[in-house]
mmCIF file of C-alpha atoms and ligand atoms in Angstrom:
data_model
loop_
_atom_site.group_PDB
_atom_site.id
_atom_site.type_symbol
_atom_site.label_atom_id
_atom_site.label_comp_id
_atom_site.label_asym_id
_atom_site.label_seq_id
_atom_site.Cartn_x
_atom_site.Cartn_y
_atom_site.Cartn_z
ATOM 1 C CA MET R 1 42.904 30.714 -18.333
ATOM 2 C CA PRO R 2 46.739 31.710 -19.057
ATOM 3 C CA LYS R 3 46.954 34.924 -17.697
ATOM 4 C CA GLY R 4 43.062 35.851 -17.424
ATOM 5 C CA GLY R 5 42.992 34.184 -13.887
ATOM 6 C CA PRO R 6 40.871 31.045 -12.780
ATOM 7 C CA ASP R 7 37.617 30.389 -14.490
ATOM 8 C CA GLY R 8 36.435 26.436 -13.865
ATOM 9 C CA GLY R 9 33.477 26.893 -12.617
ATOM 10 C CA ASP R 10 31.584 23.948 -9.650
ATOM 11 C CA GLY R 11 30.573 20.875 -10.772
ATOM 12 C CA GLY R 12 26.727 20.569 -10.799
ATOM 13 C CA ARG R 13 24.883 18.697 -7.850
ATOM 14 C CA GLY R 14 23.724 14.647 -9.240
ATOM 15 C CA GLY R 15 19.455 14.975 -8.946
ATOM 16 C CA HIS R 16 18.313 12.736 -5.653
ATOM 17 C CA VAL R 17 16.183 9.456 -5.977
ATOM 18 C CA VAL R 18 12.980 10.155 -4.501
ATOM 19 C CA PHE R 19 10.145 8.271 -3.829
ATOM 20 C CA LYS R 20 6.221 10.081 -3.587
ATOM 21 C CA ALA R 21 3.487 7.840 -1.769
ATOM 22 C CA THR R 22 0.702 7.655 -4.127
ATOM 23 C CA SER R 23 -2.524 6.308 -3.881
ATOM 24 C CA SER R 24 -3.156 5.349 -7.442
ATOM 25 C CA LEU R 25 -0.833 2.674 -7.898
ATOM 26 C CA ASN R 26 -1.426 -0.620 -5.195
ATOM 27 C CA THR R 27 1.239 -3.100 -6.183
ATOM 28 C CA LEU R 28 5.362 -2.617 -6.836
ATOM 29 C CA THR R 29 5.281 -4.729 -9.547
ATOM 30 C CA HIS R 30 6.534 -2.223 -11.451
ATOM 31 C CA PHE R 31 10.312 -2.495 -9.791
ATOM 32 C CA ARG R 32 10.104 -5.744 -10.931
ATOM 33 C CA PHE R 33 11.264 -4.185 -14.194
ATOM 34 C CA GLN R 34 12.934 -1.888 -13.258
ATOM 35 C CA PRO R 35 15.499 -3.237 -10.628
ATOM 36 C CA LEU R 36 18.037 -0.786 -11.259
ATOM 37 C CA LEU R 37 17.075 3.113 -10.579
ATOM 38 C CA ARG R 38 19.317 6.017 -11.393
ATOM 39 C CA ALA R 39 18.773 10.152 -11.314
ATOM 40 C CA GLU R 40 21.063 11.880 -13.578
ATOM 41 C CA LYS R 41 24.331 12.986 -12.922
ATOM 42 C CA GLY R 42 25.426 16.023 -12.596
ATOM 43 C CA GLN R 43 26.791 18.222 -15.356
ATOM 44 C CA ALA R 44 30.938 18.727 -14.360
ATOM 45 C CA GLY R 45 31.747 22.819 -14.359
ATOM 46 C CA MET R 46 33.197 24.203 -17.278
ATOM 47 C CA GLY R 47 35.371 27.047 -18.597
ATOM 48 C CA SER R 48 34.188 30.579 -18.103
ATOM 49 C CA ASN R 49 33.283 30.152 -15.198
ATOM 50 C CA LYS R 50 30.373 28.207 -15.452
ATOM 51 C CA HIS R 51 28.832 25.716 -13.650
ATOM 52 C CA GLY R 52 27.583 22.695 -14.558
ATOM 53 C CA ALA R 53 23.976 21.712 -14.333
ATOM 54 C CA ASP R 54 22.184 19.646 -11.508
ATOM 55 C CA GLY R 55 20.760 16.500 -12.243
ATOM 56 C CA GLU R 56 17.198 16.154 -12.771
ATOM 57 C CA ASP R 57 16.254 14.595 -10.091
ATOM 58 C CA LEU R 58 14.575 11.231 -10.270
ATOM 59 C CA LEU R 59 10.657 11.400 -9.293
ATOM 60 C CA ILE R 60 9.625 7.536 -8.854
ATOM 61 C CA GLU R 61 5.423 7.211 -7.883
ATOM 62 C CA VAL R 62 5.665 4.401 -5.271
ATOM 63 C CA PRO R 63 1.880 2.679 -3.786
ATOM 64 C CA LEU R 64 0.807 4.731 -0.671
ATOM 65 C CA GLY R 65 1.856 2.667 2.549
ATOM 66 C CA THR R 66 5.277 1.221 0.443
ATOM 67 C CA ILE R 67 7.279 0.482 2.837
ATOM 68 C CA VAL R 68 11.117 0.788 2.353
ATOM 69 C CA ARG R 69 14.217 -1.459 4.710
ATOM 70 C CA ASP R 70 17.732 -1.221 4.071
ATOM 71 C CA PHE R 71 18.403 -4.450 2.154
ATOM 72 C CA ASP R 72 20.757 -5.940 4.539
ATOM 73 C CA THR R 73 20.264 -4.695 7.340
ATOM 74 C CA GLY R 74 16.419 -4.754 7.601
ATOM 75 C CA GLU R 75 15.569 -0.950 8.914
ATOM 76 C CA VAL R 76 12.386 0.855 7.977
ATOM 77 C CA VAL R 77 13.599 3.656 5.994
ATOM 78 C CA VAL R 78 10.555 5.088 5.749
ATOM 79 C CA ASP R 79 7.115 4.037 5.613
ATOM 80 C CA LEU R 80 5.476 6.119 2.633
ATOM 81 C CA SER R 81 2.366 6.286 4.064
ATOM 82 C CA GLY R 82 0.866 9.202 3.383
ATOM 83 C CA GLU R 83 -0.515 10.618 0.011
ATOM 84 C CA GLY R 84 1.616 12.883 -1.923
ATOM 85 C CA LEU R 85 4.532 12.806 0.305
ATOM 86 C CA GLU R 86 8.620 12.547 -1.156
ATOM 87 C CA VAL R 87 10.983 11.311 0.281
ATOM 88 C CA ILE R 88 15.272 11.420 -0.632
ATOM 89 C CA ILE R 89 15.638 8.041 -1.041
ATOM 90 C CA ALA R 90 19.535 7.887 -2.438
ATOM 91 C CA GLN R 91 21.438 11.782 -2.192
ATOM 92 C CA GLY R 92 23.534 13.055 -5.350
ATOM 93 C CA GLY R 93 26.133 13.286 -5.372
ATOM 94 C CA ARG R 94 28.214 17.045 -5.225
ATOM 95 C CA GLY R 95 28.992 18.801 -7.612
ATOM 96 C CA GLY R 96 33.365 19.195 -6.999
ATOM 97 C CA LEU R 97 34.621 22.629 -7.014
ATOM 98 C CA GLY R 98 35.943 24.740 -9.836
ATOM 99 C CA ASN R 99 39.276 26.624 -9.515
ATOM 100 C CA GLU R 100 37.487 29.668 -9.305
ATOM 101 C CA TYR R 101 36.415 28.730 -6.244
ATOM 102 C CA PHE R 102 39.369 29.387 -4.872
ATOM 103 C CA LYS R 103 40.706 32.234 -5.968
ATOM 104 C CA SER R 104 41.927 34.819 -3.341
ATOM 105 C CA SER R 105 42.961 37.963 -3.244
ATOM 106 C CA THR R 106 46.530 36.236 -2.643
ATOM 107 C CA ASN R 107 46.230 33.262 -4.696
ATOM 108 C CA ARG R 108 45.537 34.893 -7.924
ATOM 109 C CA ALA R 109 46.027 32.103 -9.768
ATOM 110 C CA PRO R 110 44.653 28.739 -8.566
ATOM 111 C CA ARG R 111 45.777 25.634 -10.028
ATOM 112 C CA ARG R 112 43.303 24.181 -6.820
ATOM 113 C CA THR R 113 40.276 22.046 -7.349
ATOM 114 C CA THR R 114 38.310 19.347 -6.063
ATOM 115 C CA LYS R 115 36.474 16.072 -6.931
ATOM 116 C CA GLY R 116 33.242 15.980 -6.218
ATOM 117 C CA LYS R 117 31.234 13.642 -4.223
ATOM 118 C CA ASP R 118 30.126 10.087 -4.966
ATOM 119 C CA GLY R 119 26.001 9.518 -4.519
ATOM 120 C CA GLU R 120 24.424 7.402 -2.737
ATOM 121 C CA GLU R 121 24.637 4.055 -3.229
ATOM 122 C CA ARG R 122 21.613 1.031 -1.409
ATOM 123 C CA LEU R 123 20.082 -1.416 -2.029
ATOM 124 C CA LEU R 124 16.907 -1.252 -0.982
ATOM 125 C CA GLU R 125 13.789 -3.970 0.200
ATOM 126 C CA LEU R 126 10.524 -2.894 -0.648
ATOM 127 C CA GLU R 127 7.240 -3.963 1.570
ATOM 128 C CA LEU R 128 3.562 -2.534 0.299
ATOM 129 C CA LYS R 129 1.041 -2.794 3.567
ATOM 130 C CA LEU R 130 -1.752 -0.802 1.552
ATOM 131 C CA LEU R 131 -2.937 1.153 3.900
ATOM 132 C CA ALA R 132 -6.807 0.705 3.894
ATOM 133 C CA ASP R 133 -9.351 1.906 6.917
ATOM 134 C CA VAL R 134 -11.608 -1.985 5.677
ATOM 135 C CA GLY R 135 -10.145 -4.598 4.337
ATOM 136 C CA LEU R 136 -12.080 -6.897 2.446
ATOM 137 C CA ILE R 137 -11.451 -11.218 3.180
ATOM 138 C CA GLY R 138 -13.216 -14.251 2.161
ATOM 139 C CA MET R 139 -12.681 -17.586 0.620
ATOM 140 C CA PRO R 140 -12.521 -17.206 -3.369
ATOM 141 C CA ASN R 141 -15.747 -16.893 -5.070
ATOM 142 C CA ALA R 142 -17.930 -15.202 -1.912
ATOM 143 C CA GLY R 143 -18.618 -11.488 -3.190
ATOM 144 C CA LYS R 144 -15.239 -9.461 -2.454
ATOM 145 C CA SER R 145 -14.773 -8.268 -5.426
ATOM 146 C CA THR R 146 -18.733 -7.621 -6.387
ATOM 147 C CA LEU R 147 -19.280 -5.731 -3.176
ATOM 148 C CA ILE R 148 -16.756 -3.579 -3.516
ATOM 149 C CA SER R 149 -17.550 -2.938 -6.950
ATOM 150 C CA ARG R 150 -21.021 -1.405 -5.597
ATOM 151 C CA ILE R 151 -19.962 0.914 -2.690
ATOM 152 C CA SER R 152 -16.869 2.700 -4.723
ATOM 153 C CA GLU R 153 -15.551 3.497 -8.403
ATOM 154 C CA SER R 154 -13.326 0.594 -7.980
ATOM 155 C CA LYS R 155 -14.198 -1.726 -10.657
ATOM 156 C CA PRO R 156 -12.648 -5.102 -10.687
ATOM 157 C CA LYS R 157 -13.053 -8.102 -12.822
ATOM 158 C CA ILE R 158 -16.228 -10.255 -11.227
ATOM 159 C CA ALA R 159 -16.719 -13.897 -12.294
ATOM 160 C CA ASP R 160 -17.688 -17.162 -11.096
ATOM 161 C CA TYR R 161 -15.156 -18.976 -10.428
ATOM 162 C CA PRO R 162 -12.566 -18.621 -7.883
ATOM 163 C CA PHE R 163 -8.862 -17.035 -7.853
ATOM 164 C CA THR R 164 -10.928 -14.197 -10.609
ATOM 165 C CA THR R 165 -9.118 -10.927 -8.281
ATOM 166 C CA LEU R 166 -5.231 -11.283 -9.305
ATOM 167 C CA GLN R 167 -3.723 -8.351 -6.994
ATOM 168 C CA PRO R 168 -5.824 -5.564 -4.660
ATOM 169 C CA ASN R 169 -7.815 -3.610 -5.523
ATOM 170 C CA LEU R 170 -9.040 -0.216 -3.251
ATOM 171 C CA GLY R 171 -12.203 1.627 -3.192
ATOM 172 C CA VAL R 172 -12.777 4.371 -1.668
ATOM 173 C CA VAL R 173 -15.738 4.109 -0.141
ATOM 174 C CA SER R 174 -17.880 7.590 0.889
ATOM 175 C CA LEU R 175 -19.874 7.153 3.664
ATOM 176 C CA GLY R 176 -21.896 10.676 3.780
ATOM 177 C CA ASP R 177 -21.362 13.480 6.329
ATOM 178 C CA TYR R 178 -18.129 14.273 4.045
ATOM 179 C CA SER R 179 -16.406 11.797 5.594
ATOM 180 C CA SER R 180 -14.303 8.187 3.539
ATOM 181 C CA CYS R 181 -12.987 4.853 4.054
ATOM 182 C CA VAL R 182 -10.587 3.089 1.833
ATOM 183 C CA VAL R 183 -11.228 -1.264 1.661
ATOM 184 C CA ALA R 184 -9.467 -3.376 0.046
ATOM 185 C CA ASP R 185 -10.317 -6.408 -1.819
ATOM 186 C CA ILE R 186 -8.177 -8.968 -1.689
ATOM 187 C CA PRO R 187 -7.409 -12.341 -3.323
ATOM 188 C CA GLY R 188 -9.555 -14.797 -2.172
ATOM 189 C CA LEU R 189 -8.240 -17.116 1.008
ATOM 190 C CA ILE R 190 -7.393 -21.260 1.012
ATOM 191 C CA PRO R 191 -6.792 -23.194 3.839
ATOM 192 C CA GLY R 192 -3.146 -23.509 3.592
ATOM 193 C CA ALA R 193 -2.741 -19.900 2.661
ATOM 194 C CA SER R 194 -0.600 -18.308 5.184
ATOM 195 C CA GLU R 195 1.991 -21.132 4.104
ATOM 196 C CA GLY R 196 1.896 -19.626 0.738
ATOM 197 C CA LYS R 197 -1.395 -21.988 -0.761
ATOM 198 C CA GLY R 198 -2.913 -20.362 -3.094
ATOM 199 C CA LEU R 199 -1.955 -16.252 -3.143
ATOM 200 C CA GLY R 200 -3.203 -15.081 -0.098
ATOM 201 C CA LEU R 201 -0.238 -14.871 2.067
ATOM 202 C CA GLU R 202 1.128 -12.469 0.350
ATOM 203 C CA PHE R 203 -2.403 -10.421 0.651
ATOM 204 C CA LEU R 204 -2.413 -11.081 4.020
ATOM 205 C CA ARG R 205 -0.044 -8.706 4.640
ATOM 206 C CA HIS R 206 -2.792 -5.306 2.571
ATOM 207 C CA VAL R 207 -5.012 -5.935 6.084
ATOM 208 C CA GLU R 208 -2.442 -6.095 9.165
ATOM 209 C CA ARG R 209 -3.134 -2.214 8.681
ATOM 210 C CA CYS R 210 -6.909 -1.948 8.416
ATOM 211 C CA GLU R 211 -9.047 -0.486 11.089
ATOM 212 C CA LEU R 212 -11.401 -3.456 10.510
ATOM 213 C CA LEU R 213 -12.111 -6.904 8.385
ATOM 214 C CA LEU R 214 -15.621 -7.417 6.564
ATOM 215 C CA HIS R 215 -14.924 -11.611 6.426
ATOM 216 C CA LEU R 216 -17.936 -12.392 3.244
ATOM 217 C CA ILE R 217 -19.383 -15.466 3.250
ATOM 218 C CA ASP R 218 -21.136 -16.877 0.879
ATOM 219 C CA ALA R 219 -24.962 -17.805 2.439
ATOM 220 C CA SER R 220 -25.906 -19.700 -0.569
ATOM 221 C CA LEU R 221 -23.234 -22.515 -0.352
ATOM 222 C CA PRO R 222 -25.098 -24.882 2.865
ATOM 223 C CA PRO R 223 -25.193 -23.095 5.791
ATOM 224 C CA GLU R 224 -22.057 -26.136 6.781
ATOM 225 C CA ARG R 225 -19.669 -25.430 4.499
ATOM 226 C CA GLY R 226 -19.812 -21.556 5.363
ATOM 227 C CA LEU R 227 -19.343 -22.123 8.554
ATOM 228 C CA SER R 228 -16.461 -24.295 8.066
ATOM 229 C CA ASP R 229 -14.794 -21.596 5.054
ATOM 230 C CA PHE R 230 -15.266 -19.025 7.183
ATOM 231 C CA ASP R 231 -13.583 -21.244 10.185
ATOM 232 C CA ALA R 232 -10.794 -21.927 7.759
ATOM 233 C CA VAL R 233 -10.494 -18.435 6.635
ATOM 234 C CA THR R 234 -9.270 -17.308 10.741
ATOM 235 C CA HIS R 235 -7.235 -20.100 11.230
ATOM 236 C CA GLU R 236 -5.891 -19.357 8.500
ATOM 237 C CA LEU R 237 -5.390 -15.311 9.701
ATOM 238 C CA SER R 238 -4.488 -16.126 13.733
ATOM 239 C CA ALA R 239 -1.544 -18.408 11.177
ATOM 240 C CA PHE R 240 -0.100 -15.539 9.979
ATOM 241 C CA SER R 241 0.001 -12.827 12.816
ATOM 242 C CA PRO R 242 -1.930 -13.737 16.133
ATOM 243 C CA GLN R 243 -2.624 -9.289 15.544
ATOM 244 C CA LEU R 244 -4.477 -10.075 12.757
ATOM 245 C CA ALA R 245 -6.701 -12.162 14.373
ATOM 246 C CA LYS R 246 -7.120 -10.069 16.553
ATOM 247 C CA LYS R 247 -8.944 -7.092 14.771
ATOM 248 C CA HIS R 248 -12.373 -5.901 14.776
ATOM 249 C CA ARG R 249 -14.010 -8.380 12.446
ATOM 250 C CA LEU R 250 -17.493 -8.508 11.000
ATOM 251 C CA ALA R 251 -18.741 -11.247 9.190
ATOM 252 C CA VAL R 252 -21.342 -10.507 6.090
ATOM 253 C CA LEU R 253 -23.211 -12.706 5.162
ATOM 254 C CA THR R 254 -23.479 -12.496 0.855
ATOM 255 C CA LYS R 255 -25.890 -13.700 -1.989
ATOM 256 C CA MET R 256 -28.524 -12.732 0.110
ATOM 257 C CA ASP R 257 -31.436 -12.354 -3.172
ATOM 258 C CA VAL R 258 -30.156 -15.912 -4.040
ATOM 259 C CA THR R 259 -33.232 -18.495 -2.916
ATOM 260 C CA GLU R 260 -31.384 -20.653 -0.405
ATOM 261 C CA SER R 261 -29.147 -18.119 0.961
ATOM 262 C CA ARG R 262 -32.921 -17.347 2.580
ATOM 263 C CA THR R 263 -33.269 -20.564 3.748
ATOM 264 C CA HIS R 264 -29.555 -20.941 5.153
ATOM 265 C CA LEU R 265 -29.683 -17.260 6.622
ATOM 266 C CA LEU R 266 -30.789 -18.707 10.436
ATOM 267 C CA LYS R 267 -27.955 -21.787 10.029
ATOM 268 C CA LEU R 268 -25.828 -18.442 9.658
ATOM 269 C CA ARG R 269 -26.645 -16.579 12.269
ATOM 270 C CA GLU R 270 -26.775 -18.648 14.463
ATOM 271 C CA GLY R 271 -23.657 -20.553 13.959
ATOM 272 C CA LEU R 272 -21.432 -17.376 13.177
ATOM 273 C CA ALA R 273 -22.815 -15.685 17.130
ATOM 274 C CA ALA R 274 -21.626 -19.328 18.678
ATOM 275 C CA ARG R 275 -18.402 -17.795 17.389
ATOM 276 C CA GLY R 276 -18.748 -14.559 18.927
ATOM 277 C CA MET R 277 -19.027 -12.594 15.718
ATOM 278 C CA GLU R 278 -21.626 -10.222 14.816
ATOM 279 C CA VAL R 279 -23.330 -11.182 12.091
ATOM 280 C CA HIS R 280 -24.605 -8.671 8.679
ATOM 281 C CA ALA R 281 -26.419 -10.119 5.588
ATOM 282 C CA ILE R 282 -26.078 -8.107 1.774
ATOM 283 C CA SER R 283 -27.131 -8.536 -1.072
ATOM 284 C CA ALA R 284 -24.315 -6.643 -3.140
ATOM 285 C CA VAL R 285 -26.459 -7.681 -6.285
ATOM 286 C CA SER R 286 -30.225 -6.397 -5.313
ATOM 287 C CA GLY R 287 -28.431 -4.000 -2.898
ATOM 288 C CA LEU R 288 -30.419 -5.334 -0.333
ATOM 289 C CA GLY R 289 -28.196 -4.416 3.253
ATOM 290 C CA LEU R 290 -25.763 -2.106 2.014
ATOM 291 C CA ASP R 291 -26.751 0.704 3.742
ATOM 292 C CA GLU R 292 -26.412 -0.795 6.488
ATOM 293 C CA LEU R 293 -23.251 -2.130 6.278
ATOM 294 C CA LEU R 294 -22.357 1.245 5.269
ATOM 295 C CA GLY R 295 -23.345 2.822 8.366
ATOM 296 C CA ILE R 296 -22.180 0.547 10.940
ATOM 297 C CA LEU R 297 -18.305 0.802 8.815
ATOM 298 C CA SER R 298 -18.774 5.027 9.487
ATOM 299 C CA GLN R 299 -19.521 4.222 13.111
ATOM 300 C CA MET R 300 -16.990 1.854 13.760
ATOM 301 C CA LEU R 301 -13.990 4.155 12.398
ATOM 302 C CA LYS R 302 -15.112 6.876 14.522
ATOM 303 C CA GLN R 303 -14.855 5.265 16.955
ATOM 304 C CA THR R 304 -11.137 4.048 15.749
ATOM 305 C CA ARG R 305 -10.487 7.314 14.314
ATOM 306 C CA GLU R 306 -11.084 8.981 17.172
ATOM 307 C CA LEU R 307 -8.431 6.665 19.115
ATOM 308 C CA GLU R 308 -6.077 7.240 17.052
ATOM 309 C CA HIS R 309 -3.420 10.286 16.094
ATOM 310 C CA ASP R 310 -1.318 9.626 13.039
ATOM 311 C CA VAL R 311 2.636 9.041 13.220
ATOM 312 C CA VAL R 312 4.424 8.828 10.298
ATOM 313 C CA PRO R 313 8.621 8.292 10.512
ATOM 314 C CA ILE R 314 10.162 10.607 7.970
ATOM 315 C CA THR R 315 13.662 10.857 7.292
ATOM 316 C CA GLN R 316 14.334 13.369 5.567
ATOM 317 C CA THR R 317 11.284 14.790 2.984
ATOM 318 C CA ARG R 318 12.033 16.405 0.460
ATOM 319 C CA ASN R 319 12.453 20.377 0.038
ATOM 320 C CA SER R 320 13.367 19.915 3.925
HETATM 321 N N1 GTP U 401 -26.450 -13.963 -6.469
HETATM 322 C C1 GTP U 401 -25.751 -13.169 -6.288
HETATM 323 N N2 GTP U 401 -24.419 -13.765 -6.579
HETATM 324 C C2 GTP U 401 -23.190 -12.478 -6.273
HETATM 325 C C3 GTP U 401 -23.501 -12.145 -5.044
HETATM 326 N N3 GTP U 401 -21.644 -11.381 -5.176
HETATM 327 C C4 GTP U 401 -21.824 -11.945 -6.129
HETATM 328 N N4 GTP U 401 -22.177 -12.799 -6.445
HETATM 329 C C5 GTP U 401 -21.391 -13.460 -7.514
HETATM 330 O O1 GTP U 401 -20.186 -14.468 -7.003
HETATM 331 C C6 GTP U 401 -19.633 -14.647 -7.905
HETATM 332 C C7 GTP U 401 -17.748 -14.777 -7.573
HETATM 333 O O2 GTP U 401 -18.349 -13.433 -7.238
HETATM 334 P P1 GTP U 401 -16.230 -11.929 -6.840
HETATM 335 O O3 GTP U 401 -17.128 -10.631 -6.569
HETATM 336 O O4 GTP U 401 -15.768 -12.027 -8.228
HETATM 337 O O5 GTP U 401 -16.001 -12.760 -5.715
HETATM 338 P P2 GTP U 401 -15.003 -12.420 -5.050
HETATM 339 O O6 GTP U 401 -15.533 -13.007 -3.680
HETATM 340 O O7 GTP U 401 -14.078 -11.342 -5.323
HETATM 341 O O8 GTP U 401 -13.890 -13.754 -5.527
HETATM 342 P P3 GTP U 401 -12.215 -14.612 -6.094
HETATM 343 O O9 GTP U 401 -11.548 -12.974 -6.637
HETATM 344 O O10 GTP U 401 -12.297 -15.398 -6.741
HETATM 345 O O11 GTP U 401 -11.852 -14.164 -4.286
HETATM 346 C C8 GTP U 401 -19.273 -13.942 -9.475
HETATM 347 O O12 GTP U 401 -20.411 -14.189 -10.350
HETATM 348 C C9 GTP U 401 -20.395 -13.116 -9.090
HETATM 349 O O13 GTP U 401 -21.469 -12.494 -9.864
HETATM 350 C C10 GTP U 401 -24.724 -11.444 -4.352
HETATM 351 O O14 GTP U 401 -25.083 -10.610 -4.303
HETATM 352 N N5 GTP U 401 -26.087 -11.840 -5.148
HETATM 353 MG MG1 MG U 402 -12.266 -10.574 -6.198
#
């Protein structure tokens, strides 16, 4: 200000781009339509020593279990595996300093200002690996969605044709004694899923983090078919990843309310036992075996949870 001394305020900080993990989202599809995420600019500093306002942070919700990687190096930036976890994915720029800042006893009329610092710009790749304790796997039509709808609040579409489920569904299942677990229903697997056939491949990685897999087999089909379906899914698991094949897996015979299922039961049990599987029979329609199944889940998860400790690598959490 002529004859009035320096009065240029500092510029505001640019907004950060922040990711927040939430269990209420199950897919990353919203990023497909909105791939460029830009937080608000900081305002320029103004006369009368007014600082520019900071830009608003851009808070983007991502599904719990999203892994953020640097697109070029493939390095994991953050694994958003904690509900509500907020992480700054790109730092906002710093506002420049106005001439007021440079005022001193020896320099009463500084003409100096500094430019701000550009905000961070990053190319990132997001991969979703849902966080569920228990994964439901099996051929299309095995009854996965029907089961999750019976034991949780999740209400997926259920129908008498393959590939009814197109996106994974998560459901919280109460296990009594104040504990609960998250169950994931994924689209059906077919032979060749590990090479990309059907829908399975894209979703197999969701069960990579599960403690336990329930492998559903439609008992109303002829037992030979049930067993060959079982083998086909087993094969896809190991072809996808050896770790996945090594996961604790329980065979669950479904649709036991159907008359044919009862006549198939013995053969299926024998065949699965010969494959080293523990077998459990249920009907999601009549409710047969469901309480026992949840009891088994509760026991198994208790064991694994006692061994496990939660370690989440975090780069920088917001407000820290
Ligand atoms: N009778 C009887 N029918 C069942 C039972 N569970 C599932 N079904 C039927 O089997 C069909 C397939 O069930 P879904 O739950 O959609 O099967 P899914 O495994 O989720 O199938 P995809 O999503 O296509 O992989 C539907 O017509 C269900 O009504 C059961 O316990 N008893
Ligand atoms: Mg389904």
